[in-house]
Coordinates of C-alpha atoms and ligand atoms in Angstrom, one line a residue:
X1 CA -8.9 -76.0 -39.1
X2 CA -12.5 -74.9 -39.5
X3 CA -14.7 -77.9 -40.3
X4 CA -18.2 -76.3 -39.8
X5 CA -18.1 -72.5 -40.4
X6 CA -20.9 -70.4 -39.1
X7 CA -22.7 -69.3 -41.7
X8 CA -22.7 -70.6 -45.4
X9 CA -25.0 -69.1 -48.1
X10 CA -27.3 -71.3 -49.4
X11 CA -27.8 -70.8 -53.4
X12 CA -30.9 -72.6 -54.7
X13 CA -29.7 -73.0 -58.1
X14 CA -32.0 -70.3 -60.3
X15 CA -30.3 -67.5 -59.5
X16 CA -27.6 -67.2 -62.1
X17 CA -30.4 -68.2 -64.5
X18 CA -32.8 -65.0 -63.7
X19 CA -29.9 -62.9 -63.3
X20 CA -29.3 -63.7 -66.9
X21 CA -32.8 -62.8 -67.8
X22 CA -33.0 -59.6 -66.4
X23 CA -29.8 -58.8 -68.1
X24 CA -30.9 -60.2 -71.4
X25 CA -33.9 -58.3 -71.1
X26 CA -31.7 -55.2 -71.2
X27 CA -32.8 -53.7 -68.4
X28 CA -30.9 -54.1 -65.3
X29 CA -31.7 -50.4 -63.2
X30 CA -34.2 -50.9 -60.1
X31 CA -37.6 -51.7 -60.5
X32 CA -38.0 -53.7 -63.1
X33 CA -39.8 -57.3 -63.6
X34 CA -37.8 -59.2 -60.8
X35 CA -38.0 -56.1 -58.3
X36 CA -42.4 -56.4 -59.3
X37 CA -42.5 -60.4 -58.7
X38 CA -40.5 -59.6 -55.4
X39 CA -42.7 -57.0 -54.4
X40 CA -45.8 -59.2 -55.2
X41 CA -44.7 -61.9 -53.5
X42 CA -44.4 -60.3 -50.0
X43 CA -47.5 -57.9 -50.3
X44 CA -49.4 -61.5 -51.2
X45 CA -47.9 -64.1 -48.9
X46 CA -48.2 -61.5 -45.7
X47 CA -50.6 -58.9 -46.5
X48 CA -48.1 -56.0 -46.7
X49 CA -50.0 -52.9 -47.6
X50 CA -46.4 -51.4 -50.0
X51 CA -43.6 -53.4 -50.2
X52 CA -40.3 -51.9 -51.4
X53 CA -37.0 -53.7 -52.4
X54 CA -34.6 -51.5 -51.2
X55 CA -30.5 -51.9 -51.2
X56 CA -29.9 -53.0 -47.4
X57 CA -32.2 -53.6 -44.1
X58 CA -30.1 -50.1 -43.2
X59 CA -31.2 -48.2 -46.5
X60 CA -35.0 -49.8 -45.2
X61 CA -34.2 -48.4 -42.1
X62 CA -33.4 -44.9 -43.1
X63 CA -36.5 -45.0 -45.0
X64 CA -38.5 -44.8 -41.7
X65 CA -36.5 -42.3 -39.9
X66 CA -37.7 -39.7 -43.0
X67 CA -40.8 -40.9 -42.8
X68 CA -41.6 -40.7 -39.5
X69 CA -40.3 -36.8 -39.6
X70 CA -37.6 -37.4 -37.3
X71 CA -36.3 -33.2 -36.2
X72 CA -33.2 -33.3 -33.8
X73 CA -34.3 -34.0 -30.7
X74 CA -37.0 -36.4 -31.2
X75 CA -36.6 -39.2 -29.2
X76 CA -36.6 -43.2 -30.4
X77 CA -36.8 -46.0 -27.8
X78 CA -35.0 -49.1 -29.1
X79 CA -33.2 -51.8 -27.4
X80 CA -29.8 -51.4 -26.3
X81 CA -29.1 -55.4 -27.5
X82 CA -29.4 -55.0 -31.7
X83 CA -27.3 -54.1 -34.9
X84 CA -26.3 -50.7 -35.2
X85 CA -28.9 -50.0 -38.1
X86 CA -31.5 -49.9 -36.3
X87 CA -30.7 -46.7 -34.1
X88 CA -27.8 -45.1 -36.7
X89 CA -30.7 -44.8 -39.1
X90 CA -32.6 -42.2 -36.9
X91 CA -29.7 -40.6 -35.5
X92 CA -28.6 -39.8 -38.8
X93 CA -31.5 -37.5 -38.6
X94 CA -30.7 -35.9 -35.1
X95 CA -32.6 -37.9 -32.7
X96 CA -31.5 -39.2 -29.5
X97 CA -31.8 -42.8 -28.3
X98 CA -33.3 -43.9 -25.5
X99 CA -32.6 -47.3 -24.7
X100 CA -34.2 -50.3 -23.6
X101 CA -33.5 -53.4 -21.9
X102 CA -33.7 -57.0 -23.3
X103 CA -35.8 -59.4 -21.3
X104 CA -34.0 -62.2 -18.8
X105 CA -35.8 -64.8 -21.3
X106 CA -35.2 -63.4 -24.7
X107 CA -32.9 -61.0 -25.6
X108 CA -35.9 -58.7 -26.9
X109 CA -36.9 -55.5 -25.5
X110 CA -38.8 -56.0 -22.2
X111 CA -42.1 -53.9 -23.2
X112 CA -42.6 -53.7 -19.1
X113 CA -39.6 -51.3 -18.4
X114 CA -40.6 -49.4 -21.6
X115 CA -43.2 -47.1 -20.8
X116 CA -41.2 -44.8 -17.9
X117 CA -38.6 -44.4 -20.9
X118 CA -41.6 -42.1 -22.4
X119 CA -41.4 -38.6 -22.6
X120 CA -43.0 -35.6 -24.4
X121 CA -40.4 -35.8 -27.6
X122 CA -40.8 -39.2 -27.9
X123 CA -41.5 -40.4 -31.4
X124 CA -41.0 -43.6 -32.3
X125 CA -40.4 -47.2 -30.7
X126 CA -38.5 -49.9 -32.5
X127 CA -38.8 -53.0 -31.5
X128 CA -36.6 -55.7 -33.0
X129 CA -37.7 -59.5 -33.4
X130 CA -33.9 -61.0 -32.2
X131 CA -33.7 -64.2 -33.8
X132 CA -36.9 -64.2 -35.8
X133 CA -39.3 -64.1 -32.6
X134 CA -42.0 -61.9 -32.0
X135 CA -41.8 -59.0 -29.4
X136 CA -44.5 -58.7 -27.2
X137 CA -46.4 -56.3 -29.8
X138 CA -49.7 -55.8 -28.1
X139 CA -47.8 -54.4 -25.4
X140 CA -46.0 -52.3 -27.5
X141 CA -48.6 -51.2 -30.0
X142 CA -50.7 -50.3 -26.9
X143 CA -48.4 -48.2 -25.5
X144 CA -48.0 -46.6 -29.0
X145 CA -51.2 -45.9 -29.2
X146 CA -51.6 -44.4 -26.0
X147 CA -49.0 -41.8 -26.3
X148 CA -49.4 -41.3 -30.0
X149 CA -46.0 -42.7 -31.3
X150 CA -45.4 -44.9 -34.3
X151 CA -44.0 -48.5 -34.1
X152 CA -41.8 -49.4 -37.0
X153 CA -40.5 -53.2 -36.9
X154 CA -36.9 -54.0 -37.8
X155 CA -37.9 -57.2 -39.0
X156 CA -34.2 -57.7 -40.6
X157 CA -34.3 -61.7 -39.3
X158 CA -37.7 -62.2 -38.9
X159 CA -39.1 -63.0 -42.5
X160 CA -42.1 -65.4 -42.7
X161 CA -42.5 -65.7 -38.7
X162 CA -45.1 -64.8 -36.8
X163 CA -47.2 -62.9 -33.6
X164 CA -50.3 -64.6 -32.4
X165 CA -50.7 -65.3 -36.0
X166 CA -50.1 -62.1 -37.7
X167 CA -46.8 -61.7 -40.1
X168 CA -43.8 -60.1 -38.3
X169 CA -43.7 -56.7 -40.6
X170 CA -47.5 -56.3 -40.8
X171 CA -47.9 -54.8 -37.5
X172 CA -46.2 -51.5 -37.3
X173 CA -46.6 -48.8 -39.0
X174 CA -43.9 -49.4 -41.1
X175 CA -41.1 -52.6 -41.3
X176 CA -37.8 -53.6 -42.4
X177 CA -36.6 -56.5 -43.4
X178 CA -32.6 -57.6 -44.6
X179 CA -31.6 -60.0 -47.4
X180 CA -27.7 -60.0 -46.5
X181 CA -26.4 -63.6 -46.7
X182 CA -26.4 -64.1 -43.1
X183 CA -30.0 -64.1 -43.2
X184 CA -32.8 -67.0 -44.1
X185 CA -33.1 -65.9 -47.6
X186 CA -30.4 -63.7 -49.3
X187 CA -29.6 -61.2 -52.3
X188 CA -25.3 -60.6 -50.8
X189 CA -26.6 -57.4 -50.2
X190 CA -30.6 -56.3 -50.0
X191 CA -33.2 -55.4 -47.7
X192 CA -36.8 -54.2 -48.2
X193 CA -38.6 -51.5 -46.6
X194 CA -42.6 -52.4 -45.5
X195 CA -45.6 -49.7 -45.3
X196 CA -48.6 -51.0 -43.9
X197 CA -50.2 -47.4 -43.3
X198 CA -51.8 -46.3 -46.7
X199 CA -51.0 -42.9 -46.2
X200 CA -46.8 -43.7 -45.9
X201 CA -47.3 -45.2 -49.3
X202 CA -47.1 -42.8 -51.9
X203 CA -44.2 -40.6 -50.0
X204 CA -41.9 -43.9 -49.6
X205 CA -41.6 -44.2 -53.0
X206 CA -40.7 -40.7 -53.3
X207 CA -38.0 -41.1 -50.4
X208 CA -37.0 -43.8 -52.3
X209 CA -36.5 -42.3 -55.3
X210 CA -33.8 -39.6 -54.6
X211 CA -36.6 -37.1 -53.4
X212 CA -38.6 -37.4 -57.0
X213 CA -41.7 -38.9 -57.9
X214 CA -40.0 -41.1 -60.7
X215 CA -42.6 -44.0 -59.3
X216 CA -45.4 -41.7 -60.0
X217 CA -44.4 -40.6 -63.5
X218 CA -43.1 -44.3 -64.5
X219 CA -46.7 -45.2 -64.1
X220 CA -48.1 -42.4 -66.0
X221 CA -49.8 -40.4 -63.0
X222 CA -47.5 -37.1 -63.6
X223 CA -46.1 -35.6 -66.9
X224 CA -42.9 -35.2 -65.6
X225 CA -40.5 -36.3 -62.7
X226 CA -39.6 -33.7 -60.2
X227 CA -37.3 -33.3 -57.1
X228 CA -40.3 -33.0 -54.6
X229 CA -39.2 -34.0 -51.2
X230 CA -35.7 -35.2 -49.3
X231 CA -34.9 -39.3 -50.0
X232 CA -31.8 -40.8 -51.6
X233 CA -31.4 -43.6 -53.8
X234 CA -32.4 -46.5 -52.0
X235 CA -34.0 -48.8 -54.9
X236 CA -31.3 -51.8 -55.7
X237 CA -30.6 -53.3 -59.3
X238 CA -33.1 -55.8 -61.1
X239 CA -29.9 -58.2 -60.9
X240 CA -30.4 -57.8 -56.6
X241 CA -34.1 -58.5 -57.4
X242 CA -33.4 -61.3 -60.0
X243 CA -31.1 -63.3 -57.2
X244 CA -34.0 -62.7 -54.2
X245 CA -36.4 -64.0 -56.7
X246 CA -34.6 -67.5 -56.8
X247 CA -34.6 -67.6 -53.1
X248 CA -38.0 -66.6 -52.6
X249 CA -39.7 -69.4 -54.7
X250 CA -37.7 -71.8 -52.2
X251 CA -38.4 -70.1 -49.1
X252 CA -40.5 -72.9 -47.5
X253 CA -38.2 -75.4 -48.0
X254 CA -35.1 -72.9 -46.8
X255 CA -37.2 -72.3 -43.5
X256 CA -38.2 -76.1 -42.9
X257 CA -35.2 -77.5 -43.4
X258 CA -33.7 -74.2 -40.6
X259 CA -36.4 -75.2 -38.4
X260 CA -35.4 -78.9 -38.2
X261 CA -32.0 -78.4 -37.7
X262 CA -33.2 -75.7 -34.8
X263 CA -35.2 -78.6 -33.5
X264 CA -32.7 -81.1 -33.2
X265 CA -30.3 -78.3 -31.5
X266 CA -32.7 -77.7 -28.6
X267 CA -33.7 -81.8 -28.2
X268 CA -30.0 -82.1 -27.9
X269 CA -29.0 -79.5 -25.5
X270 CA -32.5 -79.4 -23.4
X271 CA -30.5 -81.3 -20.8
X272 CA -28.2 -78.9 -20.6
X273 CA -31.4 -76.3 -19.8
X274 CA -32.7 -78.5 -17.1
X275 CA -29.6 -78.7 -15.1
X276 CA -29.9 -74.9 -15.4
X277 CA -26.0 -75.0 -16.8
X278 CA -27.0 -73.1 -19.9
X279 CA -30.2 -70.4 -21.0
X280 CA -31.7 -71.9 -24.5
X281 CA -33.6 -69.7 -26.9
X282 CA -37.7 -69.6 -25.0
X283 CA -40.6 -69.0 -27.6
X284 CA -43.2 -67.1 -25.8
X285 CA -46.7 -68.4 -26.7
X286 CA -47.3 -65.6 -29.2
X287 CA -44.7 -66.2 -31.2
X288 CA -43.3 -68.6 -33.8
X289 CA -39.9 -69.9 -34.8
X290 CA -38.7 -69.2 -38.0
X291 CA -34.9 -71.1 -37.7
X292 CA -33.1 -68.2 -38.0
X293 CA -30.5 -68.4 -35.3
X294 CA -29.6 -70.9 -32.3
X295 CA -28.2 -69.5 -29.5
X296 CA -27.3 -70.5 -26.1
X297 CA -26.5 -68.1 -23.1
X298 CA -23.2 -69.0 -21.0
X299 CA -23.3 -68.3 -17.4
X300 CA -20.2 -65.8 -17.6
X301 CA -18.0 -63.8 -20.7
X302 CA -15.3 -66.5 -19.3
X303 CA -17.2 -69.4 -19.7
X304 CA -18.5 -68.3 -23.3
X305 CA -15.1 -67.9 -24.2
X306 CA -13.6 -71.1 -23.1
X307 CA -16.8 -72.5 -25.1
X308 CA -15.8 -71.2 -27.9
X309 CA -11.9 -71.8 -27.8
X310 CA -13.5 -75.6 -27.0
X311 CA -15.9 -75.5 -30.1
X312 CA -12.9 -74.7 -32.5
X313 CA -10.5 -77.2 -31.3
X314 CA -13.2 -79.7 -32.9
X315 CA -13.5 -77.7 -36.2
X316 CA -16.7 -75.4 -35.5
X317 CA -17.2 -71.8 -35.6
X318 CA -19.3 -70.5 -32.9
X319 CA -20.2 -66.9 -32.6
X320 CA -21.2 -64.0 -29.9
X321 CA -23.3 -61.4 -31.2
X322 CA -24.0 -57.6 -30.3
X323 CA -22.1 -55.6 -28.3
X324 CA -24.5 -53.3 -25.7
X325 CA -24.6 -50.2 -28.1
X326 CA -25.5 -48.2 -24.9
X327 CA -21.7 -48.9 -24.0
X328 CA -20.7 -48.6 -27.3
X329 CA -17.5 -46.2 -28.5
X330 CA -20.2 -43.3 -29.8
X331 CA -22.8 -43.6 -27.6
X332 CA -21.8 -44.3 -24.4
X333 CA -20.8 -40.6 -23.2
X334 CA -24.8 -39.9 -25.0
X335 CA -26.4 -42.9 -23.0
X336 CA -28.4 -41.3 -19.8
X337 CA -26.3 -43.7 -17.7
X338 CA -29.1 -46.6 -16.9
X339 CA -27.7 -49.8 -16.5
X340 CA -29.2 -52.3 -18.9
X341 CA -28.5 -55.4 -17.2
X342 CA -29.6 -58.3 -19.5
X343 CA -28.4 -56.6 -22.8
X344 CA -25.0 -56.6 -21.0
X345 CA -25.5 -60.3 -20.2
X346 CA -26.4 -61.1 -23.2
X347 CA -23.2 -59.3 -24.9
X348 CA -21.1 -61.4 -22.9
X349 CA -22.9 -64.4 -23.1
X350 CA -24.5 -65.2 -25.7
X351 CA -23.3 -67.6 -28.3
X352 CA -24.7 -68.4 -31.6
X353 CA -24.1 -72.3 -32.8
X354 CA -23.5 -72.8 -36.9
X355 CA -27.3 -72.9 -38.4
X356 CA -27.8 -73.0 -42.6
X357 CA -29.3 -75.1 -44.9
X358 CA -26.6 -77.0 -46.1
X359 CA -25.5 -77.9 -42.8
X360 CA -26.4 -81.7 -42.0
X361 CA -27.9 -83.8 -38.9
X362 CA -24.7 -85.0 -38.6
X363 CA -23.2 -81.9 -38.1
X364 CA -26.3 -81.1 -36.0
X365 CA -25.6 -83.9 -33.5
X366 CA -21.8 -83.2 -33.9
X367 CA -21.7 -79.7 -32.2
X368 CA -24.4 -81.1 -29.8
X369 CA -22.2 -83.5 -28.5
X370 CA -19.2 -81.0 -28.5
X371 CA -21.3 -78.6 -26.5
X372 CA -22.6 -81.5 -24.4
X373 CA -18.9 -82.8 -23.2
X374 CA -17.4 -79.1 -22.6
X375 CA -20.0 -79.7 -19.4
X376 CA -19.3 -83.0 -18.7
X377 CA -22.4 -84.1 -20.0
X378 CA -22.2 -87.2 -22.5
Ligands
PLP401 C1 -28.9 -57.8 -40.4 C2 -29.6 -56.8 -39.5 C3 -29.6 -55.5 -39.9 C4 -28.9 -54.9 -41.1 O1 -29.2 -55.5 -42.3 P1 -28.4 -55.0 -43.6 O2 -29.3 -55.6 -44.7 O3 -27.1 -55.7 -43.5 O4 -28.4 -53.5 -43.6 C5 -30.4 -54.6 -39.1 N1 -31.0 -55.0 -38.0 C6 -30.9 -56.3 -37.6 C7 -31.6 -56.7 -36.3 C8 -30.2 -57.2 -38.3 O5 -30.1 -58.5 -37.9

């Protein structure tokens, strides 16, 4: 029997109560006053030039790939090691991915192997914080810059951390972030889509919008909507809004209380580092921690397996994570045949321990123990 399940979402107790606002206030469509106080509170708290609720990190996500004028053929660089989303979204729209390895100390994209991966119909990089830390971004925005592509962040797990200081999702062009209830703060099902380029602005909202500039003519600026470019309807219900809301006023408790529990994780299992047995998560200097996800890295697929088998004879759910899309079913006949050593070794061996807010120090020092005996390590 499961005793400590992976993930439970963590309700802060206002949600029901603004959801009955909004629908008291009769108006429960997209952008209303919950969808605004959302908005606010992100373009405030981080600096975001437009932030946009949108229905999922993968709606966000498809956002970009119109907006960045993806034609078929265009290539994106993105690492191999991620969620589907973050490549479907621009082969949706024809392009072809070119991907990248994770580094042997974090399973983000290793910004040294990148730049060979250029070519003349390149277009866009992606990197993607894994586990709420930073990728190297001055590395990335430099090689950006130099061959004149745009960077846009999938952020998804990566809200309120930061690089050298600057919010994760103010540093690309454009950024996505995911409010699905495995994440820090939740909505069920939400994401948000981030412009920090003035001129994306105004054409997001239309993308947004079905194609129309509804956003425009909501605020008065046109006499009446029209259908003025391709988009879809992206915008998600003031009821979405109305649950994020709750989360958001508690978000620095919901991170501070992750972060602890991430703490006590890598105090416990530190030994486990130094005797080389196991890879533990490793925060470059330039990054922060927001407590999204603990992880540790087996030595073998066979090892991680017995792991977990061991984990859930003691009650707790462990998890692996993302299968090499470069080998996945669709792409791998479309993948240029590069082997991408370290997202493979992190398919097969990465494990992610139980991590949310409700979970206790007990439990903490529980599963610490449990990992700590499967070595022979008391
Ligand atoms: C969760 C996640 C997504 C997808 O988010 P949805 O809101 O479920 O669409 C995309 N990319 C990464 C890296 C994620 O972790």
């Amino acid at each position: 029997m499961i005793r400590i399940p992976f993930n439970k979402p963590f309700f802060t107790g206002k949600e029901t109560d603004y959801i009955r606002e909004s629908v008291a206030s009769g108006k429960i469509s997209g952008d209303g006053l919950f969808t605004k106080k959302c908005h606010q509170f992100f373009e405030g708290r981080y600096g975001f030039k437009k932030a946009l609720l949108t229905t999922s990190c993968t709606d966000a996500l498809e956002m970009t790939a119109i907006l960045c004028d993806i034609k078929p053929g265009d290539e994106v660089i993105a690492p191999s090691f991620t969620f589907v989303s973050t490549v479907n979204a621009f082969v949706l729209r024809g392009a072809r991915v070119v991907f990248a390895d994770s580094e042997a100390t974090t399973p983000n994209m290793d910004v040294a192997a990148i730049e060979t991966l250029v070519t003349p119909r390149t277009k866009v990089i992606v990197p993607v914080h894994y586990a709420g830390v930073a990728c190297d971004m001055d590395g990335i925005l430099h090689l950006a810059r130099k061959h004149n592509l745009r960077v846009v962040e999938d952020a998804a797990q990566a809200v309120d951390s930061f690089y050298k200081g600057k919010p994760l999702g103010s540093l690309g062009c454009m950024a996505t972030f995911s409010f699905h209830e495995t994440k820090n703060v939740i909505a069920g099902e939400g994401g948000m889509f981030v412009a920090n380029d003035d001129a994306l602005v105004n054409r997001a909202e239309i993308v947004r919008e079905k194609g129309t500039n509804r956003s425009a003519f909501f605020r008065g600026e046109v006499d009446k909507y029209r259908w003025v470019d391709i988009g879809s309807s992206f915008l998600p219900s003031e009821i979405i809004a109305a649950f994020l809301y709750a989360q958001l006023e508690h978000l620095d408790e919901i991170q501070s209380k992750r972060r602890k529990l991430w703490d006590h994780y890598r105090q416990g299992l530190e030994i486990l580092e130094t005797k080389g047995i196991l890879q533990l998560p490793r925060l470059p200097d330039y990054a922060t921690n927001n407590g999204h996800m603990f992880y540790v890295v087996c030595r073998d697929l066979e090892q991680r397996d017995k792991l977990i088998a061991h984990l859930r004879s003691r009650g707790i759910l462990a998890v692996f994570h993302y299968q090499s899309l470069h080998k996945s079913p669709f792409y791998e006949q479309r993948h240029d045949g590069r082997e991408l050593p370290n997202s493979d070794r992190y398919t097969d061996c990465l494990l992610r321990l139980p991590l949310y807010y409700e979970l206790s120090d007990a439990d903490v020092g529980m599963i610490v123990d449990s990992v700590l005996s499967f070595f022979g390590q008391h």
